[in-house]
Amino acid sequence: MSRTHTGVPAGRVDTGVSRPPRIAMLGGTFDPVHLGHLRSAVELHECLMLDRVHMVPASMPPLRDEPSVPPEERLTLLRLGIGQTPGLMADARELERDGPSYSADTLASLRDEYGAEARLVMVLGHDAFLRLADWRTPERLFELAHLVVIDRPDHDAPLPAALLELIGQREVDCDESLFQEPAGRLLRLALPTQMAISATEVRRRLATGSSIRYLLPEAVEARIDKRALYRRH
Ligand code: ATP
């Protein structure tokens, strides 16, 4: 039997009920992972009754500067942050590809793994959603998956015209409508706990020697300390 990038049998998920699996991908730079990412992933898992949330660090994010910490280290921090959290997994598949980390390629690989009937969801914070029309072949994302956009404090700018055009008539207002199809729809969600935490602020605090306690899991903080990551050299 083939194994996945996460070490579990390919395409197998025991949903406990007879419905297609519900799988989410939450991609990001995770430079470093923080509680805004992790709490959102847990609440998505609960609210949408997902079977798995794949948290996928980008090896080379296409639309931003190269992260200061290499992908393997960001993956290690992510694994430490997730620990044994049910339903969440750190997924290394973008580290195994050369070149820029395009989400459409990642979704295509998840689609291959879980099959045509799986309900595949790409999750984005509102800030990332605002830039979606600038991505490479954004229409392809909707062929492969649904989009779920989560509200994020301090990020409430209106949608640009190109994005509105891309969305067209795809938006639905509840998860039942979303999961009627395997892909192609958009749901905007306000999760119960919204955290104004960003990796930029975590990095800024580390560079200036300020505390990051309670912004990310203790195990992540301990490794950052031990390896003196994100310090100003
Ligand atoms: P940076 O500050 O370096 O841009 P970030 O904190 O936005 O980083 P990313 O790794 O770029 O983190 O984010 C990955 C995904 O998680 C994006 O879709 C982003 O919108 C979302 N996200 C990040 N932080 C939060 C948060 N506090 N609440 C909800 N979603 C978030």
Short mmCIF file of N, CA and C and ligand atoms in Angstrom, two decimals, residues 26-41 44 55-58 61 64 74 123-129 131 135 148 150-153 155 191 193-203, ligand 1:
data_model
loop_
_atom_site.label_atom_id
_atom_site.label_comp_id
_atom_site.label_asym_id
_atom_site.label_seq_id
_atom_site.Cartn_x
_atom_site.Cartn_y
_atom_site.Cartn_z
N LEU A 26 -4.68 23.74 4.69
CA LEU A 26 -4.36 25.09 5.17
C LEU A 26 -2.88 25.30 4.88
N GLY A 27 -2.63 26.01 3.79
CA GLY A 27 -1.23 26.25 3.39
C GLY A 27 -0.74 27.55 4.00
N GLY A 28 0.57 27.69 4.05
CA GLY A 28 1.11 28.94 4.58
C GLY A 28 2.62 28.90 4.63
N THR A 29 3.16 30.03 5.02
CA THR A 29 4.62 30.07 5.19
C THR A 29 4.99 29.49 6.56
N PHE A 30 4.11 29.69 7.52
CA PHE A 30 4.35 29.20 8.89
C PHE A 30 5.76 29.58 9.34
N ASP A 31 5.99 30.87 9.36
CA ASP A 31 7.34 31.40 9.60
C ASP A 31 7.35 32.32 10.81
N PRO A 32 7.07 31.82 12.02
CA PRO A 32 6.74 30.45 12.40
C PRO A 32 5.23 30.25 12.58
N VAL A 33 4.85 28.96 12.79
CA VAL A 33 3.45 28.65 13.13
C VAL A 33 3.11 29.33 14.46
N HIS A 34 1.86 29.81 14.58
CA HIS A 34 1.42 30.45 15.83
C HIS A 34 0.00 30.00 16.15
N LEU A 35 -0.52 30.49 17.28
CA LEU A 35 -1.83 30.00 17.73
C LEU A 35 -2.97 30.48 16.84
N GLY A 36 -2.77 31.55 16.09
CA GLY A 36 -3.79 31.98 15.12
C GLY A 36 -4.00 30.89 14.09
N HIS A 37 -2.92 30.30 13.60
CA HIS A 37 -3.05 29.19 12.64
C HIS A 37 -3.68 27.96 13.31
N LEU A 38 -3.16 27.61 14.47
CA LEU A 38 -3.53 26.32 15.07
C LEU A 38 -4.97 26.33 15.61
N ARG A 39 -5.34 27.42 16.25
CA ARG A 39 -6.71 27.50 16.77
C ARG A 39 -7.70 27.54 15.60
N SER A 40 -7.35 28.24 14.53
CA SER A 40 -8.24 28.27 13.35
C SER A 40 -8.41 26.86 12.78
N ALA A 41 -7.31 26.11 12.72
CA ALA A 41 -7.38 24.75 12.16
C ALA A 41 -8.28 23.86 13.02
N LEU A 44 -11.93 24.97 12.52
CA LEU A 44 -12.42 24.54 11.19
C LEU A 44 -12.77 23.06 11.23
N MET A 55 -1.96 20.74 7.18
CA MET A 55 -1.27 22.05 7.27
C MET A 55 0.02 21.91 6.47
N VAL A 56 0.12 22.72 5.41
CA VAL A 56 1.16 22.50 4.41
C VAL A 56 2.11 23.69 4.32
N PRO A 57 3.31 23.58 4.87
CA PRO A 57 4.25 24.70 4.74
C PRO A 57 4.76 24.84 3.31
N ALA A 58 4.80 26.07 2.83
CA ALA A 58 5.33 26.33 1.49
C ALA A 58 6.85 26.27 1.55
N PRO A 61 7.34 30.18 -1.10
CA PRO A 61 6.08 30.90 -1.39
C PRO A 61 6.27 31.79 -2.62
N ARG A 64 6.06 36.11 -2.13
CA ARG A 64 6.68 36.87 -1.05
C ARG A 64 8.17 36.57 -1.00
N ARG A 74 10.86 25.16 9.47
CA ARG A 74 9.47 25.61 9.65
C ARG A 74 8.54 24.40 9.79
N VAL A 123 -8.26 26.37 2.58
CA VAL A 123 -8.59 27.39 3.58
C VAL A 123 -7.62 28.55 3.46
N LEU A 124 -8.18 29.76 3.53
CA LEU A 124 -7.37 30.98 3.45
C LEU A 124 -7.88 31.98 4.46
N GLY A 125 -6.99 32.74 5.07
CA GLY A 125 -7.42 33.90 5.85
C GLY A 125 -7.82 35.02 4.88
N HIS A 126 -8.61 35.97 5.40
CA HIS A 126 -9.13 37.03 4.53
C HIS A 126 -8.00 37.80 3.83
N ASP A 127 -6.88 38.00 4.51
CA ASP A 127 -5.75 38.75 3.93
C ASP A 127 -5.19 38.03 2.70
N ALA A 128 -5.05 36.73 2.81
CA ALA A 128 -4.53 35.94 1.68
C ALA A 128 -5.57 35.89 0.55
N PHE A 129 -6.85 35.80 0.93
CA PHE A 129 -7.94 35.76 -0.06
C PHE A 129 -7.94 37.02 -0.93
N ARG A 131 -5.66 38.61 -2.15
CA ARG A 131 -4.65 38.59 -3.22
C ARG A 131 -4.84 37.41 -4.19
N TRP A 135 -2.78 35.09 -8.04
CA TRP A 135 -2.13 33.78 -8.05
C TRP A 135 -2.08 33.24 -9.48
N VAL A 148 -12.58 28.06 1.47
CA VAL A 148 -13.18 28.55 2.71
C VAL A 148 -12.30 29.69 3.21
N ILE A 150 -11.54 32.50 6.06
CA ILE A 150 -11.85 32.79 7.46
C ILE A 150 -11.50 34.25 7.78
N ASP A 151 -12.38 34.84 8.57
CA ASP A 151 -12.16 36.22 9.00
C ASP A 151 -10.92 36.27 9.87
N ARG A 152 -10.22 37.40 9.79
CA ARG A 152 -9.02 37.58 10.58
C ARG A 152 -9.05 39.00 11.11
N PRO A 153 -8.85 39.18 12.42
CA PRO A 153 -8.91 40.53 12.96
C PRO A 153 -7.95 41.47 12.22
N HIS A 155 -8.13 42.59 9.34
CA HIS A 155 -8.08 42.38 7.89
C HIS A 155 -9.51 42.35 7.38
N LEU A 191 -14.98 32.25 12.43
CA LEU A 191 -14.78 31.21 13.44
C LEU A 191 -14.99 31.81 14.83
N THR A 193 -13.22 31.81 17.64
CA THR A 193 -12.11 32.50 18.29
C THR A 193 -11.21 33.13 17.23
N GLN A 194 -11.21 34.44 17.17
CA GLN A 194 -10.36 35.09 16.17
C GLN A 194 -9.19 35.75 16.89
N MET A 195 -8.01 35.45 16.43
CA MET A 195 -6.83 35.91 17.14
C MET A 195 -6.02 36.88 16.28
N ALA A 196 -5.70 38.02 16.85
CA ALA A 196 -4.90 39.01 16.12
C ALA A 196 -3.42 38.70 16.29
N ILE A 197 -3.03 37.51 15.84
CA ILE A 197 -1.62 37.11 15.91
C ILE A 197 -1.13 36.96 14.48
N SER A 198 0.06 37.47 14.21
CA SER A 198 0.67 37.26 12.89
C SER A 198 2.11 36.81 13.09
N ALA A 199 2.62 36.07 12.11
CA ALA A 199 4.02 35.64 12.15
C ALA A 199 4.94 36.86 12.06
N THR A 200 4.51 37.88 11.31
CA THR A 200 5.31 39.10 11.21
C THR A 200 5.57 39.68 12.59
N GLU A 201 4.51 39.75 13.42
CA GLU A 201 4.64 40.32 14.76
C GLU A 201 5.49 39.40 15.65
N VAL A 202 5.33 38.09 15.49
CA VAL A 202 6.16 37.14 16.26
C VAL A 202 7.63 37.35 15.90
N ARG A 203 7.93 37.46 14.62
CA ARG A 203 9.33 37.67 14.18
C ARG A 203 9.86 39.01 14.71
P1 ATP B 1 3.09 36.74 7.98
O1 ATP B 1 2.77 37.70 9.08
O2 ATP B 1 4.53 36.34 7.88
O3 ATP B 1 2.51 37.17 6.65
P2 ATP B 1 0.91 34.98 8.77
O4 ATP B 1 0.78 35.12 10.24
O5 ATP B 1 -0.09 35.70 7.91
O6 ATP B 1 2.38 35.34 8.31
P3 ATP B 1 0.95 32.68 7.04
O7 ATP B 1 1.77 31.48 7.23
O8 ATP B 1 1.31 33.60 5.94
O9 ATP B 1 0.91 33.45 8.47
O10 ATP B 1 -0.57 32.29 6.94
C1 ATP B 1 -1.06 31.08 6.44
C2 ATP B 1 -2.57 31.16 6.35
O11 ATP B 1 -3.12 31.31 7.66
C3 ATP B 1 -3.07 32.36 5.53
O12 ATP B 1 -4.20 31.96 4.79
C4 ATP B 1 -3.43 33.38 6.59
O13 ATP B 1 -4.43 34.27 6.16
C5 ATP B 1 -3.91 32.48 7.72
N1 ATP B 1 -3.70 33.08 9.03
C6 ATP B 1 -2.54 33.52 9.54
N2 ATP B 1 -2.71 34.02 10.78
C7 ATP B 1 -4.02 33.91 11.06
C8 ATP B 1 -4.84 34.27 12.19
N3 ATP B 1 -4.33 34.88 13.26
N4 ATP B 1 -6.16 33.99 12.12
C9 ATP B 1 -6.69 33.40 11.02
N5 ATP B 1 -5.98 33.04 9.93
C10 ATP B 1 -4.67 33.29 9.93
#
